[in-house]
Amino acid sequence: MNQFMKMAADEARSGIRQGHGGPFGCVIVKENTVIGRGHNEVVRRNDPTCHGEMMAIRDACQRSETFDLSGCVLYTTAQPCPMCAAAIRWANIGKVYYGCSIADTDALGFRDQQLYRNPERIDIELDREECLTVFQEYRMIQDKIHY
């Protein structure tokens, strides 16, 4: 077994044994060194964004003091859900290794596959003009970073 995937699996085991959430663990590696780790803490924190990948990204960014994880590789026990996949892209992580597939997580009762196919929400534009004034204020800031 790959050493980093084993660490991700160990993270997942730690989380489920503590009752933190599902069997999802993750490590982020840069230049063969683990710079971030995390496991699912949705139940522990009552926060649906606390997936293993999200926790590992937060940990890596905090430790590295940057929001740009270019050059990093992510190892996770399951194929990232839509939220985590987007966060991985925003963090500029270039490569992801995963253990179990979306079908495997579906078999446990998670709804990743459903979310990929049919997001159950309605988006409606509201008060655009007010929000554009905030955008204009941001536009005027010098030396900003677009992220």
mmCIF file of C-alpha atoms in Angstrom:
data_model
loop_
_atom_site.group_PDB
_atom_site.id
_atom_site.type_symbol
_atom_site.label_atom_id
_atom_site.label_comp_id
_atom_site.label_asym_id
_atom_site.label_seq_id
_atom_site.Cartn_x
_atom_site.Cartn_y
_atom_site.Cartn_z
ATOM 1 C CA MET A 1 0.000 0.000 0.000
ATOM 2 C CA ASN A 2 1.160 3.527 -0.758
ATOM 3 C CA GLN A 3 2.438 5.189 2.436
ATOM 4 C CA PHE A 4 0.396 8.352 1.926
ATOM 5 C CA MET A 5 -2.816 6.457 1.164
ATOM 6 C CA LYS A 6 -2.194 4.452 4.335
ATOM 7 C CA MET A 7 -1.967 7.731 6.268
ATOM 8 C CA ALA A 8 -5.263 8.846 4.713
ATOM 9 C CA ALA A 9 -6.863 5.530 5.704
ATOM 10 C CA ASP A 10 -5.480 5.910 9.238
ATOM 11 C CA GLU A 11 -6.981 9.421 9.408
ATOM 12 C CA ALA A 12 -10.345 7.977 8.347
ATOM 13 C CA ARG A 13 -10.140 5.223 10.963
ATOM 14 C CA SER A 14 -9.301 7.751 13.650
ATOM 15 C CA GLY A 15 -12.311 9.846 12.728
ATOM 16 C CA ILE A 16 -14.829 7.006 12.625
ATOM 17 C CA ARG A 17 -13.543 5.513 15.887
ATOM 18 C CA GLN A 18 -14.028 8.885 17.592
ATOM 19 C CA GLY A 19 -17.508 9.297 16.099
ATOM 20 C CA HIS A 20 -16.510 12.379 14.102
ATOM 21 C CA GLY A 21 -18.159 11.332 10.836
ATOM 22 C CA GLY A 22 -17.858 9.076 7.801
ATOM 23 C CA PRO A 23 -14.891 6.977 6.639
ATOM 24 C CA PHE A 24 -13.119 9.770 4.843
ATOM 25 C CA GLY A 25 -9.497 10.650 5.522
ATOM 26 C CA CYS A 26 -7.029 12.731 3.575
ATOM 27 C CA VAL A 27 -3.416 13.855 3.501
ATOM 28 C CA ILE A 28 -1.809 16.534 1.355
ATOM 29 C CA VAL A 29 1.798 16.062 0.306
ATOM 30 C CA LYS A 30 4.368 18.486 -1.067
ATOM 31 C CA GLU A 31 7.825 17.352 -2.068
ATOM 32 C CA ASN A 32 7.275 13.985 -0.380
ATOM 33 C CA THR A 33 6.316 15.604 2.953
ATOM 34 C CA VAL A 34 2.848 15.633 4.498
ATOM 35 C CA ILE A 35 1.814 19.267 4.951
ATOM 36 C CA GLY A 36 -1.848 18.714 5.789
ATOM 37 C CA ARG A 37 -4.136 16.032 7.094
ATOM 38 C CA GLY A 38 -7.752 15.675 8.030
ATOM 39 C CA HIS A 39 -10.722 13.386 8.392
ATOM 40 C CA ASN A 40 -14.463 13.817 8.166
ATOM 41 C CA GLU A 41 -15.726 15.887 11.112
ATOM 42 C CA VAL A 42 -19.246 16.628 9.902
ATOM 43 C CA VAL A 43 -20.903 14.992 12.920
ATOM 44 C CA ARG A 44 -18.422 16.303 15.482
ATOM 45 C CA ARG A 45 -18.661 19.918 14.307
ATOM 46 C CA ASN A 46 -22.264 19.891 13.034
ATOM 47 C CA ASP A 47 -20.900 21.343 9.814
ATOM 48 C CA PRO A 48 -21.592 19.748 6.412
ATOM 49 C CA THR A 49 -18.417 21.297 4.949
ATOM 50 C CA CYS A 50 -16.063 19.405 7.266
ATOM 51 C CA HIS A 51 -15.225 16.606 4.830
ATOM 52 C CA GLY A 52 -11.800 14.979 5.067
ATOM 53 C CA GLU A 53 -10.455 16.827 2.034
ATOM 54 C CA MET A 54 -11.732 20.169 3.302
ATOM 55 C CA MET A 55 -10.145 19.617 6.712
ATOM 56 C CA ALA A 56 -6.835 18.615 5.106
ATOM 57 C CA ILE A 57 -6.881 21.654 2.802
ATOM 58 C CA ARG A 58 -7.538 23.933 5.786
ATOM 59 C CA ASP A 59 -4.721 22.276 7.723
ATOM 60 C CA ALA A 60 -2.258 22.507 4.818
ATOM 61 C CA CYS A 61 -3.097 26.155 4.148
ATOM 62 C CA GLN A 62 -2.761 27.085 7.812
ATOM 63 C CA ARG A 63 0.563 25.267 8.196
ATOM 64 C CA SER A 64 1.918 26.629 4.902
ATOM 65 C CA GLU A 65 0.502 30.120 5.491
ATOM 66 C CA THR A 66 -0.889 30.236 1.956
ATOM 67 C CA PHE A 67 -4.109 29.513 0.114
ATOM 68 C CA ASP A 68 -2.194 28.298 -2.950
ATOM 69 C CA LEU A 69 -1.281 24.617 -2.723
ATOM 70 C CA SER A 70 0.304 24.415 -6.174
ATOM 71 C CA GLY A 71 2.716 21.513 -6.416
ATOM 72 C CA CYS A 72 0.807 19.447 -3.859
ATOM 73 C CA VAL A 73 -0.683 15.989 -4.225
ATOM 74 C CA LEU A 74 -3.811 14.908 -2.354
ATOM 75 C CA TYR A 75 -4.488 11.363 -1.134
ATOM 76 C CA THR A 76 -8.015 10.560 0.015
ATOM 77 C CA THR A 77 -9.918 7.430 0.938
ATOM 78 C CA ALA A 78 -12.762 8.229 -1.473
ATOM 79 C CA GLN A 79 -13.290 10.049 -4.740
ATOM 80 C CA PRO A 80 -13.973 13.682 -3.826
ATOM 81 C CA CYS A 81 -17.566 14.886 -3.764
ATOM 82 C CA PRO A 82 -18.508 17.948 -5.847
ATOM 83 C CA MET A 83 -17.753 20.377 -2.990
ATOM 84 C CA CYS A 84 -14.341 18.883 -2.284
ATOM 85 C CA ALA A 85 -13.483 18.605 -5.982
ATOM 86 C CA ALA A 86 -14.148 22.324 -6.351
ATOM 87 C CA ALA A 87 -12.080 23.180 -3.256
ATOM 88 C CA ILE A 88 -9.207 21.067 -4.562
ATOM 89 C CA ARG A 89 -9.275 23.061 -7.800
ATOM 90 C CA TRP A 90 -9.456 26.400 -5.949
ATOM 91 C CA ALA A 91 -6.428 25.316 -3.894
ATOM 92 C CA ASN A 92 -4.507 24.524 -7.129
ATOM 93 C CA ILE A 93 -3.795 20.939 -6.108
ATOM 94 C CA GLY A 94 -2.702 19.285 -9.342
ATOM 95 C CA LYS A 95 -3.074 15.582 -8.610
ATOM 96 C CA VAL A 96 -5.541 13.518 -6.572
ATOM 97 C CA TYR A 97 -5.276 9.856 -5.644
ATOM 98 C CA TYR A 98 -8.425 8.272 -4.211
ATOM 99 C CA GLY A 99 -9.189 4.808 -2.845
ATOM 100 C CA CYS A 100 -12.933 4.187 -3.154
ATOM 101 C CA SER A 101 -15.173 5.361 -5.979
ATOM 102 C CA ILE A 102 -18.383 7.397 -5.899
ATOM 103 C CA ALA A 103 -20.253 4.103 -6.398
ATOM 104 C CA ASP A 104 -18.543 2.725 -3.274
ATOM 105 C CA THR A 105 -19.644 5.712 -1.175
ATOM 106 C CA ASP A 106 -23.141 5.437 -2.659
ATOM 107 C CA ALA A 107 -23.285 1.832 -1.441
ATOM 108 C CA LEU A 108 -22.746 3.145 2.116
ATOM 109 C CA GLY A 109 -25.684 5.522 1.786
ATOM 110 C CA PHE A 110 -23.852 8.744 0.931
ATOM 111 C CA ARG A 111 -25.361 10.763 -1.917
ATOM 112 C CA ASP A 112 -22.325 11.934 -3.882
ATOM 113 C CA GLN A 113 -23.506 10.293 -7.094
ATOM 114 C CA GLN A 114 -26.909 11.965 -6.779
ATOM 115 C CA LEU A 115 -25.268 15.354 -6.218
ATOM 116 C CA TYR A 116 -23.106 14.929 -9.316
ATOM 117 C CA ARG A 117 -26.150 14.163 -11.457
ATOM 118 C CA ASN A 118 -28.938 16.261 -10.012
ATOM 119 C CA PRO A 119 -28.230 19.103 -7.602
ATOM 120 C CA GLU A 120 -31.404 19.699 -5.579
ATOM 121 C CA ARG A 121 -31.450 23.460 -5.207
ATOM 122 C CA ILE A 122 -32.736 26.529 -6.967
ATOM 123 C CA ASP A 123 -30.482 29.556 -7.560
ATOM 124 C CA ILE A 124 -32.226 32.905 -8.016
ATOM 125 C CA GLU A 125 -30.481 36.210 -8.653
ATOM 126 C CA LEU A 126 -31.501 38.824 -6.066
ATOM 127 C CA ASP A 127 -30.440 42.444 -5.415
ATOM 128 C CA ARG A 128 -27.725 42.411 -8.070
ATOM 129 C CA GLU A 129 -27.255 46.191 -8.020
ATOM 130 C CA GLU A 130 -26.408 46.231 -4.304
ATOM 131 C CA CYS A 131 -23.982 43.368 -4.734
ATOM 132 C CA LEU A 132 -22.366 45.093 -7.725
ATOM 133 C CA THR A 133 -21.528 48.036 -5.432
ATOM 134 C CA VAL A 134 -19.556 45.621 -3.242
ATOM 135 C CA PHE A 135 -17.796 44.309 -6.357
ATOM 136 C CA GLN A 136 -16.983 47.875 -7.382
ATOM 137 C CA GLU A 137 -15.470 48.567 -3.961
ATOM 138 C CA TYR A 138 -13.314 45.462 -4.320
ATOM 139 C CA ARG A 139 -12.324 46.494 -7.850
ATOM 140 C CA MET A 140 -10.851 49.743 -6.444
ATOM 141 C CA ILE A 141 -8.510 47.967 -4.025
ATOM 142 C CA GLN A 142 -4.896 48.097 -5.207
ATOM 143 C CA ASP A 143 -2.700 44.984 -5.243
ATOM 144 C CA LYS A 144 -5.558 42.542 -4.720
ATOM 145 C CA ILE A 145 -5.287 38.855 -5.377
ATOM 146 C CA HIS A 146 -8.062 37.300 -7.464
ATOM 147 C CA TYR A 147 -8.863 33.950 -6.047
#
